[in-house]
CSV table of N, CA and C in Angstrom, one decimal:
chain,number,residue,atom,x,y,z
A,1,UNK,N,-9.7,0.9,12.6
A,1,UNK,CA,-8.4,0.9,13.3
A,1,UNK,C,-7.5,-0.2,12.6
A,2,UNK,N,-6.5,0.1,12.4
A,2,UNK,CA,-5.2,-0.6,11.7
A,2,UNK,C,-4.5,-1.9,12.5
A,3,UNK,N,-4.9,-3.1,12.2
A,3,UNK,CA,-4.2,-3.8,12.7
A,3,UNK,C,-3.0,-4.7,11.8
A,4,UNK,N,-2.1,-5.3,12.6
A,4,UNK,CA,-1.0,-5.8,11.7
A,4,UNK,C,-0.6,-7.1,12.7
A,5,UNK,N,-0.9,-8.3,11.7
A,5,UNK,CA,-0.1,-10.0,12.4
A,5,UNK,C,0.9,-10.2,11.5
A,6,UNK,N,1.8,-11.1,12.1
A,6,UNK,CA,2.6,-11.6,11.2
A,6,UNK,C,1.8,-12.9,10.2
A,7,UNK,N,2.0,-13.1,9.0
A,7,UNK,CA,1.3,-14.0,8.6
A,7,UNK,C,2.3,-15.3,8.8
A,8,UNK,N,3.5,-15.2,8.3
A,8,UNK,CA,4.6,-15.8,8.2
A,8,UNK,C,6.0,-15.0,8.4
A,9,UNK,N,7.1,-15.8,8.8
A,9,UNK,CA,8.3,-15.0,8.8
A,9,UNK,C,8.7,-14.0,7.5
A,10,UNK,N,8.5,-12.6,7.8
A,10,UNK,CA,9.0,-11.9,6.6
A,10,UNK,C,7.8,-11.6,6.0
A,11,UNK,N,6.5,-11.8,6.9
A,11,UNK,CA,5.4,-11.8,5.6
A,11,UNK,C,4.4,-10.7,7.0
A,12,UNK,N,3.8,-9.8,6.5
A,12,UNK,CA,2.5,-8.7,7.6
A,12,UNK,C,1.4,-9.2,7.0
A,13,UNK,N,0.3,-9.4,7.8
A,13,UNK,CA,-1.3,-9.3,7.2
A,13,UNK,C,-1.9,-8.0,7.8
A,14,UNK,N,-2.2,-7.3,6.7
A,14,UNK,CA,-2.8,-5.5,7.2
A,14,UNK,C,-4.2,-6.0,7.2
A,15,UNK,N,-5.0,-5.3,8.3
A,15,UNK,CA,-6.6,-4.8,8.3
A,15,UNK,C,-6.6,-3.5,8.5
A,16,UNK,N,-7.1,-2.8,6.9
A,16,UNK,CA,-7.4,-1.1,8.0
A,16,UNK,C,-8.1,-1.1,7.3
A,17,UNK,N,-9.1,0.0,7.4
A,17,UNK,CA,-10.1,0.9,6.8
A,17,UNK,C,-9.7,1.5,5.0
A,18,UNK,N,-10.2,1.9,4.5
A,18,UNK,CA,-10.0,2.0,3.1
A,18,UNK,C,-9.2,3.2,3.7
A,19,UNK,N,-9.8,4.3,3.8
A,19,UNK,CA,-9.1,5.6,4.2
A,19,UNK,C,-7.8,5.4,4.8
A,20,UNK,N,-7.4,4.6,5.7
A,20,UNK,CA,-6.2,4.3,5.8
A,20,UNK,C,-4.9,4.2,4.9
A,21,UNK,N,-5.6,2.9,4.4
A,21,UNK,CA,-4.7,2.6,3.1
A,21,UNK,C,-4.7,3.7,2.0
A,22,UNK,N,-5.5,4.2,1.9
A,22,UNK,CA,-5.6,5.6,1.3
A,22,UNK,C,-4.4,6.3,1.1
A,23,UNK,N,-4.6,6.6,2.7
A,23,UNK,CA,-3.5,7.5,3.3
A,23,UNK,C,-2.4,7.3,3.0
A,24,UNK,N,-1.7,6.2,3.5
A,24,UNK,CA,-0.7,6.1,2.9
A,24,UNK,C,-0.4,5.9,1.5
A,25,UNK,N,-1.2,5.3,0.8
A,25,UNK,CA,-0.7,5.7,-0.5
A,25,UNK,C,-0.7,6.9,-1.2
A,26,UNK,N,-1.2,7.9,-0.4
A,26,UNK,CA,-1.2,9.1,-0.8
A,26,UNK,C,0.2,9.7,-0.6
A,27,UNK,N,0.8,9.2,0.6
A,27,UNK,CA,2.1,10.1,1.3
A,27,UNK,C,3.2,9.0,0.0
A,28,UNK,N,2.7,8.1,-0.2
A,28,UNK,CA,4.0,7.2,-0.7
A,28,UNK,C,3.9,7.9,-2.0
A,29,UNK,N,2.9,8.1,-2.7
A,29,UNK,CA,2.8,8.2,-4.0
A,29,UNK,C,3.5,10.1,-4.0
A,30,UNK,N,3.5,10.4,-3.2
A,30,UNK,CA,3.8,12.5,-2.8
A,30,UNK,C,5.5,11.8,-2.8
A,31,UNK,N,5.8,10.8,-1.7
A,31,UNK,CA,7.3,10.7,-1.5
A,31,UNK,C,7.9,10.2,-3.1
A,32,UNK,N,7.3,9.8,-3.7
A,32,UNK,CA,7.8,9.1,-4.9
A,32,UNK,C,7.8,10.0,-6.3
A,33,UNK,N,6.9,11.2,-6.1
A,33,UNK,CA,7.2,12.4,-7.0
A,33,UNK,C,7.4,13.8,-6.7
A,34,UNK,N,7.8,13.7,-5.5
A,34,UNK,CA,9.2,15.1,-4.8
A,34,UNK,C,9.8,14.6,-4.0
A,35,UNK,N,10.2,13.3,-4.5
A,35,UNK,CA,11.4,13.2,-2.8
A,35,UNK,C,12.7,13.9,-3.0
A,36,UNK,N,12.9,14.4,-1.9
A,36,UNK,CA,14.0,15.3,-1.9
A,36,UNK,C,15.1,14.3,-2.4
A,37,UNK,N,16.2,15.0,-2.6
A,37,UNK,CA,17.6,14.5,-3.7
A,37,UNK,C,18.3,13.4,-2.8
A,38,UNK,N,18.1,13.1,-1.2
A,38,UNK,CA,18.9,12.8,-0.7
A,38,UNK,C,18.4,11.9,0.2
A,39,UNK,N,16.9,11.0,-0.8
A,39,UNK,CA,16.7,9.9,-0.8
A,39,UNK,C,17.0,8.9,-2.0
A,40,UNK,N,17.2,7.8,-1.6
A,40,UNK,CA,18.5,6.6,-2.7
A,40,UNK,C,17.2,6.7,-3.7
A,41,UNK,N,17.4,6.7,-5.1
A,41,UNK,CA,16.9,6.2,-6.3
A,41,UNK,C,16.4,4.8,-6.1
A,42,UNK,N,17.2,3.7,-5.4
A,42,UNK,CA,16.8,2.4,-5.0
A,42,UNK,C,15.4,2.3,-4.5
A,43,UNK,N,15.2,3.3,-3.4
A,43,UNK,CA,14.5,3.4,-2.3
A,43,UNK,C,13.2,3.7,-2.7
A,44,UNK,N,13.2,4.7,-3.9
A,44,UNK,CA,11.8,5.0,-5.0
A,44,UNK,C,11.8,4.3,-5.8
A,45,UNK,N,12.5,3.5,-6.3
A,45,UNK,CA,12.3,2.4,-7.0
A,45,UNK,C,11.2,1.4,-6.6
A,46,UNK,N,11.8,1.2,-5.4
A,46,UNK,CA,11.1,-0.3,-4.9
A,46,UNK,C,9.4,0.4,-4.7
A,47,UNK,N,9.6,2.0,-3.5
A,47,UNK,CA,8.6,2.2,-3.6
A,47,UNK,C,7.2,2.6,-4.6
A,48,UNK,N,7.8,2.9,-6.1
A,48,UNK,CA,7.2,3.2,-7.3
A,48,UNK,C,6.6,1.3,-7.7
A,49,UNK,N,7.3,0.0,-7.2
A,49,UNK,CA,7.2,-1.1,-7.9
A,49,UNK,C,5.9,-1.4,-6.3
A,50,UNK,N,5.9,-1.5,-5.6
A,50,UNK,CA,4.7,-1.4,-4.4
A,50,UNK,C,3.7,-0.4,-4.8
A,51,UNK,N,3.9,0.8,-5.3
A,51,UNK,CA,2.4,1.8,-6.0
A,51,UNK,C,2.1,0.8,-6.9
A,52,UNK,N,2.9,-0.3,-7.7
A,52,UNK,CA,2.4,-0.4,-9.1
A,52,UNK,C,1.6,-2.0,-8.7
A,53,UNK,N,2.2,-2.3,-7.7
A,53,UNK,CA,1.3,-3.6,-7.0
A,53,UNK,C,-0.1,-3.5,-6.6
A,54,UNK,N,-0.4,-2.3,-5.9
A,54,UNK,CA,-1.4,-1.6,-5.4
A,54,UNK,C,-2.4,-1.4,-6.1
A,55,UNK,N,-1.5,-0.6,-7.4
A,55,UNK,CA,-2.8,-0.1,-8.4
A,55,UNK,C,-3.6,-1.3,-9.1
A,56,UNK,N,-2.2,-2.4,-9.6
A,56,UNK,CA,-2.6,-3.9,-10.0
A,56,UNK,C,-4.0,-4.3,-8.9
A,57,UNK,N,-3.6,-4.3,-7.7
A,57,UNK,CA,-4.2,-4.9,-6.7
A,57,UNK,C,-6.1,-4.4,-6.4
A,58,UNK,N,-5.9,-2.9,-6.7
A,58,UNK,CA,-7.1,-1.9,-6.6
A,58,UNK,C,-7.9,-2.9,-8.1
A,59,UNK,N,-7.4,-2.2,-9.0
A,59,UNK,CA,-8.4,-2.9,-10.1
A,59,UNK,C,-8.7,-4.2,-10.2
A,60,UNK,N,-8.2,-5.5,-9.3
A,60,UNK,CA,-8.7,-6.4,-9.6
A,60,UNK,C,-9.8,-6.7,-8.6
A,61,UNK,N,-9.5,-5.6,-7.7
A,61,UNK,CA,-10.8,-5.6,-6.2
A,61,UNK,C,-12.2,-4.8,-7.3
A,62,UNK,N,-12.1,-3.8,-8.0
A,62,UNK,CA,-12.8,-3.0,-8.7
A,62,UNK,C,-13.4,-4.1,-9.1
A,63,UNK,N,-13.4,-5.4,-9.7
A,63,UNK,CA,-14.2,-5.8,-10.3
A,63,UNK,C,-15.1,-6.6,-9.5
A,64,UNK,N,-14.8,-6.9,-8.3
A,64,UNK,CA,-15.6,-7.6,-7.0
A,64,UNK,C,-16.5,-6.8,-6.4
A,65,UNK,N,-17.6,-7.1,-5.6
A,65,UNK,CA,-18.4,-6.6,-5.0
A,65,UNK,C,-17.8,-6.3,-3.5
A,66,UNK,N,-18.1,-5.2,-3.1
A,66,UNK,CA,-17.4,-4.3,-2.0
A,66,UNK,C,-18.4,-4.8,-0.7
A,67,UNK,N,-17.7,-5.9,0.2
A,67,UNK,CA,-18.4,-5.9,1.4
A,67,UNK,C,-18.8,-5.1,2.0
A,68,UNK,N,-20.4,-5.6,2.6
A,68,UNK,CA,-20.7,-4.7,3.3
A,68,UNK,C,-20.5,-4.8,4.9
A,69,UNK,N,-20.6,-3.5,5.7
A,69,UNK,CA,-20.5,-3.4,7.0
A,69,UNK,C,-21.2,-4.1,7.8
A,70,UNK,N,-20.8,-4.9,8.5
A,70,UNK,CA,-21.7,-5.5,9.7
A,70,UNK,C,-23.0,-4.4,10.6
């Protein structure tokens, strides 16, 4: 289950499940290579520069050991 605190003003701390985060990056990364015409260029921008944090972010987890489940 997905939970979200503020860490700081302006700032979210996410807990979800891998499949979660998944998820969304599946729909972001769909919105970011057919968004219809009459979403702002800005708007895929930023969201193309967040996939590219993520992926940064994935491979430096790839090289850590994957907690296990309680």
């Amino acid at each position: 289950m997905m939970q979200l605190e503020w860490a700081r003003p302006g700032v979210l701390r996410v807990t979800s499940h891998a499949y979660e985060m998944a998820a969304l990056v599946a729909a972001a990364r769909y919105v970011t290579d057919s968004a219809p015409p009459d979403i702002p260029e800005e708007a895929l921008e930023h969201l193309r520069e967040v996939l590219k944090e993520y992926d940064a972010q994935t491979q430096r987890l790839g090289t850590t050991e994957t907690p296990s489940d309680p």
